[in-house]
Amino acid sequence: MREENLEMSKEKAIITLLQGCNSLNKLRKIHAHVLVSGLRHHVAINNKLLNFCAISVSGSLAYAQLLFHQMECLQTEAWNSIIRGFAQSSSPIDAVAYYNQMVCASFSSPDTFTFSFVLKACERLKAERKCKEIHGTVIRCGYDGDVIICTNLVKCYAAMGSVCIAQQVFDKMPVRDLVAWNALISCFSQQGLHGEALQVYNQMRSENVGVDGFTLVGLISSCAHLGALNIGVQMHRFAREKGLVESLYVGNALIDMYAKCGSLDQAIFIFDRMHRKDIFTWNSMIVGYGVHGRGTEAIFCFERMLEARMQPNSVTFLGLLCGCSHQGLVQEGVKYFNLMSSKFRLRPEVKHYGCLVDLYGRAGKLEKALETIRNSSPNDPVLWRILLGSCKIHKNVGVGEIAMNNLNELGATNAGDCILLATIYAGVNDTAGVASMRKTIKSQGIKTSPGWSWIEIGEQVHKFVVDDKSHRDSIEVYERLREVLHQASLFGYIRDAETLKTSTTYHSEKLAIAFGLARTADGTPIRIVKNLRVCRDCHSFMKAVSVAFDREIIVRDRVRFHHFKGGQCSCNDYW
DNA sequence: GTAGGGTTAG
């Protein structure tokens, strides 16, 4: 009896020590103490030690493995600790390995926690086969009604792009809580299915599951991707009603949403009122300024960020460089590009080189742009493509051909590139050049990526493609477009000669504008989201429409925003 | 003795 008491008090003492343990060194001492106290085989203490080593930030997985393999009696608890530890480590594959050992070669059976941890590892590894196998085991063990395991499965299938299976798992869940719904939303948005993500919200409303900050962040982010300002504003109102607007995550998502939906002022309004700002807050604002072509303000924001002692990361510099290049701030852009590695120890990635090439190219410094590409490694086709875009602005056939040759050599030429070079040839009246590019597109069967434009009317996002006839109000849209084209022509719009020669088509943004004019109140801005760049003809069309109808038109294209007002565009015709 | 969740860039 006395011995038992003694052991209990020793055990208690060790557990107390473990609770106060905050370093590996202390842990080693405790372990040594365990050994000298004759508690080497004490199961509860070993489990505690193991759990600490495997999970705690001040633990060590290597040490955990050592303890694990010294343990004589491995119960589910010990397996769970080691699997959990590896699942969240830089080597999740080891979690799967331990799980395999547990299932195949041990006397312990996995429980719901085991599945939860090993599925986390599968999610991070995108290990589809293993996930399916574990899914089967989960069903055989009768755990397929467990809300947490099912949520894990949804996340796991979503991570590997199997949206349908994720949805099936979700649909079969006997009970779905808010976390499960939120997982479904992020499943869709991970795959770029933002419309579907927003639809989940409608289902949630009809099933009265409620909404929390996680839900809102997911939905607001989907609005941002879609450029769905009206729905985004509703979410903002909703966040206010729910008292969630103070949340750092919600605030960050709102800044990004407003910036991406063209309401930079609203983004600034929210940014200025946030008490706490993290790296996402600053980056969302700087990227917002950047894509709106407001380089000076992006720089100012960046300087304030440094004053606030926030360490920038690679995304920060993308925003900054994007702003510099669209505003033509060459010196500043180069300065920040260099600062990135010299002061902040961030290695520039292809995207940063892309910004630098764009910065030089856009400003007409094509030789410097060429030099940048040649000094960057690896030689990424994206960089040559950006240079080709600059050659279009500056009508430079020579450098354009160099860029095209390099794209060819890299085997990366696409239809967009051929069209770009054709436009460059057309700009200098080289009809033979234009013809040869058309021939290349035809003979090599290079597929053009279809352009589309979105416009949000009320809570509905409408999509148009080139010469779209599929919209239910198509006839009305075309009638309206003819009228708008006529009005625009009275305000200086002349259909681009090249556009006339190459096609009799109506680009998607023209259809979207006509629809927008028909369906929105006089004087309200028209917001359009496009997947490609705006062509010269549509650009001048929109300038004329902005005067003819006295409307502000805000177009988000693949890389930046254009604000058309009173016949002018914020990009100064330089994009 | 333990579990599932969020935002920028791509």
XYZ file of C-alpha atoms in Angstrom, chain A:
575
model
C 0.000 0.000 0.000
C 2.771 2.376 0.982
C 4.649 1.523 -2.189
C 1.598 2.276 -4.230
C 1.223 5.636 -2.537
C 4.862 6.389 -3.135
C 4.516 5.588 -6.818
C 1.436 7.720 -7.051
C 3.158 10.676 -5.518
C 6.151 10.202 -7.835
C 3.782 10.038 -10.755
C 2.031 13.194 -9.646
C 5.333 14.991 -9.241
C 6.411 14.019 -12.746
C 3.120 15.087 -14.260
C 3.458 18.450 -12.530
C 6.979 18.756 -13.915
C 5.715 17.939 -17.388
C 3.039 20.585 -17.152
C 5.669 23.212 -16.488
C 8.023 21.869 -19.154
C 8.794 24.305 -21.949
C 12.000 23.039 -23.509
C 13.537 19.872 -24.793
C 16.323 20.135 -22.248
C 13.878 20.163 -19.363
C 12.114 17.229 -20.970
C 15.335 15.249 -21.095
C 15.854 15.935 -17.387
C 12.336 14.794 -16.595
C 12.899 11.664 -18.638
C 16.133 10.983 -16.761
C 14.244 11.533 -13.515
C 11.630 8.998 -14.643
C 14.339 6.443 -15.304
C 16.081 6.862 -11.958
C 12.765 6.810 -10.126
C 12.167 3.309 -11.403
C 9.215 4.366 -13.510
C 10.734 3.294 -16.832
C 7.755 1.099 -17.650
C 5.042 3.276 -16.176
C 2.495 3.395 -18.989
C 0.698 6.604 -18.048
C 3.936 8.518 -17.574
C 5.420 7.228 -20.809
C 2.279 8.238 -22.652
C 2.452 11.699 -21.161
C 6.118 12.085 -22.067
C 5.455 10.849 -25.571
C 2.483 13.118 -26.055
C 4.461 16.121 -24.964
C 7.389 15.339 -27.283
C 5.151 14.664 -30.258
C 2.736 17.573 -29.954
C 4.298 20.441 -28.047
C 6.119 23.165 -29.941
C 9.007 22.740 -27.538
C 8.978 18.968 -28.003
C 10.877 16.909 -30.555
C 9.528 14.286 -32.911
C 12.898 12.528 -33.012
C 12.799 12.212 -29.236
C 9.178 11.107 -29.448
C 10.194 8.311 -31.816
C 12.938 7.246 -29.422
C 10.466 7.044 -26.536
C 7.866 5.333 -28.706
C 10.205 2.549 -29.731
C 11.364 2.028 -26.138
C 7.831 1.614 -24.877
C 6.784 -1.928 -24.118
C 3.082 -1.544 -23.983
C 1.859 0.472 -26.957
C -1.746 1.412 -26.487
C -3.946 3.351 -28.871
C -3.082 6.495 -26.927
C 0.608 6.178 -27.807
C -0.113 5.488 -31.475
C -2.399 8.489 -31.593
C 0.300 10.751 -30.197
C 2.924 9.692 -32.712
C 0.501 9.791 -35.664
C -0.814 13.182 -34.621
C 2.699 14.528 -34.177
C 3.791 13.486 -37.660
C 0.507 14.523 -39.261
C 1.195 18.129 -38.298
C 4.937 17.928 -38.954
C 6.917 18.583 -42.115
C 6.814 14.845 -42.767
C 3.144 13.785 -42.745
C 4.078 10.672 -44.709
C 5.480 9.217 -41.463
C 2.056 9.597 -39.872
C 0.669 7.328 -42.587
C 3.555 4.895 -42.053
C 2.831 4.651 -38.302
C -0.879 4.269 -39.037
C -0.076 1.359 -41.383
C 2.045 -0.277 -38.693
C -0.682 0.224 -36.145
C -3.339 -1.374 -38.321
C -1.217 -4.222 -39.656
C 1.206 -5.112 -36.921
C -0.039 -4.045 -33.528
C -2.597 -5.164 -31.014
C -4.121 -1.717 -30.720
C -7.101 -0.665 -32.781
C -7.535 2.759 -34.291
C -10.237 4.895 -32.712
C -11.979 8.036 -33.994
C -9.005 10.152 -32.979
C -6.590 7.978 -34.935
C -8.652 8.443 -38.093
C -8.896 12.142 -37.500
C -5.103 12.469 -37.275
C -4.207 10.195 -40.156
C -6.758 11.911 -42.408
C -5.097 15.213 -41.632
C -1.854 13.676 -42.911
C -3.602 12.418 -46.076
C -5.053 15.857 -46.668
C -1.645 17.456 -46.495
C -0.131 14.748 -48.708
C -3.055 14.790 -51.138
C -2.864 10.993 -50.838
C -6.031 10.009 -52.636
C -5.687 6.217 -52.554
C -4.827 6.185 -48.889
C -7.730 8.497 -48.149
C -10.125 6.152 -49.938
C -8.697 3.154 -48.122
C -9.073 4.868 -44.744
C -12.570 5.923 -45.735
C -13.361 2.238 -46.222
C -11.890 1.342 -42.840
C -13.875 4.145 -41.223
C -17.073 2.657 -42.663
C -16.131 -0.882 -41.563
C -15.438 0.392 -38.051
C -18.848 2.025 -37.999
C -17.481 5.542 -37.616
C -19.005 6.941 -40.793
C -21.619 8.830 -38.803
C -18.996 10.716 -36.812
C -19.313 14.393 -37.666
C -15.643 15.176 -37.112
C -14.325 12.252 -39.167
C -16.723 13.073 -41.981
C -15.596 16.692 -41.943
C -12.033 15.419 -42.144
C -13.001 13.287 -45.132
C -14.687 16.240 -46.854
C -11.542 18.320 -46.390
C -9.328 15.479 -47.514
C -11.245 14.817 -50.752
C -11.479 18.563 -51.378
C -7.724 18.954 -51.038
C -7.150 16.479 -53.845
C -9.762 18.075 -56.053
C -12.397 15.338 -55.691
C -15.262 17.747 -55.172
C -17.945 15.203 -56.094
C -16.823 12.654 -53.513
C -16.470 15.390 -50.893
C -20.032 16.456 -51.644
C -21.231 12.833 -51.420
C -19.609 12.375 -48.017
C -21.226 15.622 -46.888
C -24.647 14.609 -48.212
C -24.498 11.273 -46.402
C -23.641 12.779 -43.024
C -26.400 12.020 -40.527
C -25.656 15.222 -38.634
C -24.035 18.316 -40.100
C -22.781 21.041 -37.856
C -21.510 24.483 -38.798
C -17.901 23.311 -39.144
C -19.012 20.710 -41.688
C -20.885 23.328 -43.709
C -17.898 25.619 -43.608
C -15.706 22.776 -44.857
C -18.042 22.352 -47.821
C -17.792 26.059 -48.642
C -14.014 25.949 -48.576
C -14.094 22.741 -50.627
C -15.776 24.621 -53.468
C -13.700 27.752 -53.202
C -10.456 25.735 -53.144
C -11.401 24.458 -56.586
C -12.350 27.909 -57.852
C -16.061 27.033 -57.755
C -17.056 30.294 -56.120
C -20.597 30.380 -57.454
C -21.170 26.953 -55.916
C -19.640 28.161 -52.643
C -22.186 30.978 -52.519
C -24.978 28.542 -53.241
C -24.031 26.552 -50.151
C -24.992 29.664 -48.209
C -28.516 29.531 -49.639
C -28.805 25.914 -48.500
C -27.509 26.891 -45.072
C -30.166 29.553 -44.822
C -32.917 27.106 -45.636
C -31.600 24.617 -43.089
C -31.182 27.209 -40.336
C -27.668 26.178 -39.366
C -26.556 29.712 -38.598
C -23.365 31.393 -39.692
C -20.114 32.288 -37.966
C -16.920 34.149 -38.798
C -15.486 31.174 -40.672
C -18.541 30.982 -42.909
C -18.400 34.694 -43.634
C -14.717 34.691 -44.484
C -15.266 31.891 -47.002
C -18.270 33.574 -48.566
C -16.682 37.029 -48.688
C -13.621 35.557 -50.352
C -15.837 33.907 -52.985
C -17.513 37.282 -53.612
C -14.043 38.751 -54.105
C -13.154 36.143 -56.715
C -16.430 36.617 -58.529
C -16.413 40.400 -58.268
C -19.874 40.061 -56.740
C -20.038 43.397 -54.931
C -23.761 43.353 -54.113
C -23.578 39.993 -52.376
C -20.339 41.113 -50.709
C -22.041 44.216 -49.326
C -24.817 42.006 -47.967
C -22.224 39.830 -46.249
C -20.665 42.953 -44.766
C -24.039 44.044 -43.406
C -24.583 40.562 -42.075
C -21.172 40.614 -40.367
C -22.117 43.874 -38.674
C -25.428 42.431 -37.473
C -23.704 39.359 -36.092
C -21.015 41.420 -34.387
C -18.368 39.705 -36.480
C -17.080 42.799 -38.209
C -14.426 43.358 -35.567
C -12.816 40.019 -36.399
C -9.392 40.292 -37.959
C -10.181 37.538 -40.467
C -13.494 39.051 -41.513
C -11.899 42.494 -41.822
C -9.107 41.128 -43.995
C -11.562 39.312 -46.232
C -13.650 42.492 -46.568
C -10.646 44.614 -47.590
C -9.788 42.117 -50.278
C -13.402 41.813 -51.412
C -13.968 45.553 -51.755
C -10.649 46.030 -53.535
C -11.348 43.164 -55.938
C -14.868 44.380 -56.597
C -13.577 47.792 -57.617
C -14.552 49.715 -54.464
C -11.080 50.676 -53.351
C -12.454 53.501 -51.184
C -14.499 51.039 -49.152
C -11.431 48.825 -48.779
C -9.477 51.806 -47.435
C -12.353 52.695 -45.115
C -12.267 49.251 -43.533
C -8.479 49.129 -43.440
C -8.262 52.458 -41.606
C -10.707 51.327 -38.962
C -9.093 48.026 -38.110
C -7.579 48.082 -34.645
C -5.423 45.045 -35.247
C -3.647 44.499 -38.529
C -1.697 41.401 -39.522
C 0.284 40.583 -42.653
C -2.924 39.717 -44.538
C -4.437 43.098 -43.691
C -1.432 45.013 -45.023
C -0.983 42.781 -48.047
C -4.644 42.933 -49.051
C -4.466 46.723 -48.965
C -1.151 46.962 -50.824
C -2.267 44.438 -53.460
C -5.531 46.407 -53.710
C -3.653 49.627 -54.465
C -1.418 47.710 -56.853
C -4.149 46.208 -59.035
C -5.860 49.590 -59.174
C -2.655 51.052 -60.587
C -2.093 53.281 -57.566
C 1.616 52.748 -57.048
C 2.312 55.840 -54.964
C -0.307 54.839 -52.433
C 0.936 51.245 -52.429
C 4.396 52.560 -51.546
C 2.983 54.825 -48.868
C 1.063 51.925 -47.367
C 4.202 49.776 -47.468
C 6.184 52.426 -45.592
C 3.453 52.621 -42.954
C 3.604 48.860 -42.684
C 7.313 49.016 -41.910
C 6.701 51.751 -39.353
C 4.193 49.425 -37.706
C 7.043 46.897 -37.495
C 5.291 44.396 -39.709
C 7.643 42.180 -41.677
C 6.712 42.110 -45.396
C 6.589 38.837 -47.303
C 6.702 37.905 -50.972
C 3.034 38.796 -51.516
C 3.659 42.308 -50.189
C 6.233 42.856 -52.908
C 3.941 41.536 -55.612
C 1.407 44.226 -54.732
C 4.051 46.896 -54.508
C 5.688 45.991 -57.829
C 2.338 45.669 -59.571
C 1.439 49.212 -58.451
C 4.814 50.589 -59.557
C 4.625 49.013 -62.993
C 1.055 50.147 -63.684
C 1.846 53.686 -62.626
C 5.122 53.771 -64.532
C 7.231 54.194 -61.375
C 10.307 52.501 -62.813
C 12.960 53.762 -60.388
C 10.830 52.996 -57.356
C 9.926 49.550 -58.652
C 13.558 48.645 -59.232
C 14.431 49.986 -55.795
C 11.850 47.789 -54.078
C 12.730 44.766 -56.186
C 16.327 45.066 -54.971
C 15.286 45.810 -51.410
C 13.356 42.580 -51.358
C 16.468 40.432 -51.213
C 19.000 42.911 -49.821
C 17.022 44.081 -46.820
C 14.239 41.570 -46.314
C 16.039 38.393 -47.366
C 13.243 37.332 -49.677
C 14.270 35.562 -52.830
C 12.363 36.951 -55.836
C 10.119 34.354 -57.473
C 9.054 34.148 -61.129
C 6.102 36.428 -60.368
C 8.406 39.138 -59.027
C 10.603 38.863 -62.107
C 7.406 39.113 -64.128
C 6.574 42.409 -62.423
C 10.078 43.705 -63.123
C 9.893 42.724 -66.807
C 6.500 44.401 -66.966
C 7.842 47.488 -65.192
C 10.631 47.966 -67.735
C 8.625 46.795 -70.722
C 5.603 48.950 -70.031
C 7.885 51.972 -69.686
C 9.427 51.217 -73.089
C 12.725 50.024 -71.678
C 12.586 46.812 -73.683
C 16.334 46.185 -73.572
C 16.286 46.302 -69.770
C 13.304 43.954 -69.821
C 15.246 41.531 -72.019
C 18.226 41.734 -69.695
C 15.975 40.971 -66.713
C 14.645 37.825 -68.357
C 18.120 36.672 -69.290
C 19.366 37.222 -65.736
C 16.468 35.382 -64.160
C 16.447 31.677 -63.723
C 14.680 29.506 -64.579
C 13.729 30.838 -67.954
C 9.972 30.909 -67.528
C 7.698 31.331 -70.571
C 5.530 33.725 -68.550
C 8.332 36.298 -68.665
C 8.566 36.177 -72.469
C 4.797 36.501 -72.644
C 4.888 39.637 -70.509
C 7.604 41.076 -72.752
C 5.452 40.323 -75.772
C 2.667 42.346 -74.143
C 5.039 45.293 -73.731
C 6.030 45.029 -77.383
C 2.372 45.422 -78.262
C 2.137 48.681 -76.306
C 5.287 50.013 -77.955
C 4.729 48.445 -81.387
C 8.149 46.857 -81.314
C 8.292 44.055 -83.886
C 11.973 43.161 -83.358
C 11.819 42.415 -79.631
C 8.361 40.897 -80.116
C 9.837 38.347 -82.502
C 12.647 37.563 -80.042
C 10.039 36.914 -77.355
C 8.038 34.707 -79.711
C 11.111 32.709 -80.738
C 11.895 32.046 -77.115
C 8.330 30.947 -76.436
C 8.595 28.605 -79.415
C 11.882 27.201 -78.166
C 10.338 26.548 -74.780
C 7.421 24.857 -76.535
C 5.064 27.154 -74.674
C 3.413 29.177 -77.433
C -0.314 29.596 -77.026
C -3.007 31.273 -79.084
C -2.867 34.419 -76.967
C 0.811 34.835 -77.883
C 0.081 34.482 -81.604
C -2.736 36.993 -81.351
C -0.429 39.397 -79.494
C 2.252 39.167 -82.157
C -0.393 39.483 -84.895
C -1.581 42.686 -83.205
C 1.994 43.962 -83.113
C 2.355 43.248 -86.850
C -0.993 44.921 -87.491
C 0.161 47.974 -85.536
C 2.974 48.534 -88.045
C 0.798 47.532 -91.031
C 2.701 44.297 -91.625
C -0.101 42.333 -93.284
C 2.187 39.418 -94.117
C 3.077 39.110 -90.441
C -0.591 39.105 -89.426
C -1.337 36.429 -92.006
C 1.533 34.231 -90.864
C 0.344 34.338 -87.273
C -3.165 33.370 -88.312
C -1.708 30.515 -90.277
C 0.300 29.361 -87.273
C -2.798 29.321 -85.096
C -4.682 27.313 -87.695
C -1.957 24.893 -88.738
C -0.809 24.061 -85.228
C -4.353 23.810 -83.981
C -3.515 26.126 -81.093
C -6.638 26.594 -79.048
C -7.725 30.094 -78.102
C -8.923 30.457 -74.561
C -12.481 31.724 -74.630
C -13.009 35.158 -73.161
C -15.851 35.801 -70.761
C -17.188 38.681 -68.727
C -19.263 38.692 -65.588
C -21.665 41.318 -64.448
C -23.583 41.207 -61.211
C -27.148 42.470 -61.338
C -28.816 42.338 -57.952
C -27.719 39.077 -56.410
C -27.260 37.331 -59.719
C -23.965 37.015 -61.565
C -24.445 36.927 -65.366
C -21.779 35.516 -67.618
C -21.252 36.433 -71.267
C -18.871 34.931 -73.804
C -17.911 36.220 -77.252
C -21.003 36.493 -79.448
C -23.042 34.992 -76.663
C -26.493 33.861 -77.712
C -27.112 31.671 -74.689
C -28.287 34.367 -72.308
C -32.013 34.251 -71.781
C -32.336 37.955 -72.680
C -30.011 37.641 -75.625
C -32.237 39.383 -78.184
C -32.706 42.364 -75.923
C -28.971 42.499 -75.202
C -28.090 42.660 -78.912
C -30.715 45.291 -79.625
C -29.426 47.371 -76.775
C -25.824 46.857 -77.881
C -26.538 48.212 -81.373
C -28.051 51.289 -79.804
C -25.128 51.692 -77.405
C -22.620 51.320 -80.256
C -24.425 54.081 -82.109
C -24.448 56.381 -79.069
C -20.782 55.639 -78.408
C -19.914 56.523 -81.992
C -21.389 59.967 -81.409
C -18.873 60.402 -78.610
C -15.785 59.564 -80.600
C -15.800 55.763 -80.661
C -14.600 54.458 -83.984
C -14.546 50.713 -84.291
C -10.941 49.634 -84.421
C -9.879 49.023 -88.016
C -8.075 45.831 -87.066
C -11.082 44.543 -85.151
C -13.226 45.203 -88.189
C -10.873 43.265 -90.405
C -10.408 40.325 -88.106
C -13.913 39.795 -86.922
C -17.486 40.837 -86.843
C -17.763 39.552 -83.316
C -18.898 41.241 -80.157
C -16.564 40.751 -77.244
C -18.117 39.582 -74.010
C -17.548 42.897 -72.225
C -19.574 44.766 -74.850
C -22.503 42.423 -74.250
C -22.101 42.772 -70.495
C -22.047 46.581 -70.765
C -25.201 46.620 -72.886
C -26.900 44.329 -70.379
C -25.668 46.446 -67.485
C -26.986 49.645 -69.049
C -30.349 47.981 -69.544
C -30.620 46.561 -66.048
C -29.106 49.132 -63.703
C -30.363 52.556 -62.652
C -29.134 55.680 -64.441
C -26.026 57.131 -62.869
C -24.991 53.949 -61.012
C -21.585 52.456 -61.755
C -21.294 49.375 -63.954
C -18.864 46.735 -62.743
C -17.475 44.045 -64.984
C -15.066 41.180 -64.340
C -13.141 39.702 -67.278
C -10.866 36.676 -67.509
C -8.616 38.141 -70.254
C -7.123 41.567 -70.926
C -9.323 44.260 -72.415
C -8.674 44.788 -76.122
C -7.972 48.204 -77.557
C -11.330 48.404 -79.297
C -13.373 47.568 -76.203
C -11.242 49.979 -74.196
C -12.087 52.900 -76.439
C -15.700 51.733 -76.583
C -15.948 51.875 -72.804
C -14.389 55.318 -72.669
C -17.047 56.596 -75.056
C -19.868 54.820 -73.210
C -18.758 56.406 -69.935
C -19.414 59.869 -71.426
C -22.372 59.014 -73.631
C -24.332 57.515 -70.744
C -22.662 59.415 -67.935
C -21.760 56.174 -66.171
C -18.700 55.101 -64.278
C -17.520 51.772 -65.675
C -15.192 49.647 -63.593
C -13.586 46.711 -65.341
C -11.432 44.156 -63.586
C -9.366 42.388 -66.233
C -6.912 39.540 -65.779
C -4.320 41.771 -64.165
C -5.701 45.138 -63.197
C -8.610 47.536 -62.873
C -9.795 50.128 -65.373
C -11.989 52.943 -64.074
C -13.727 54.672 -66.967
C -15.225 58.037 -66.211
C -16.044 61.038 -68.403
C -14.298 59.497 -71.401
C -11.039 58.763 -69.555
C -9.582 55.601 -68.087
C -7.553 55.357 -64.878
C -4.898 53.365 -66.755
C -4.208 56.377 -69.004
C -4.579 54.041 -71.986
C -1.513 52.213 -70.819
C -2.205 48.596 -69.956
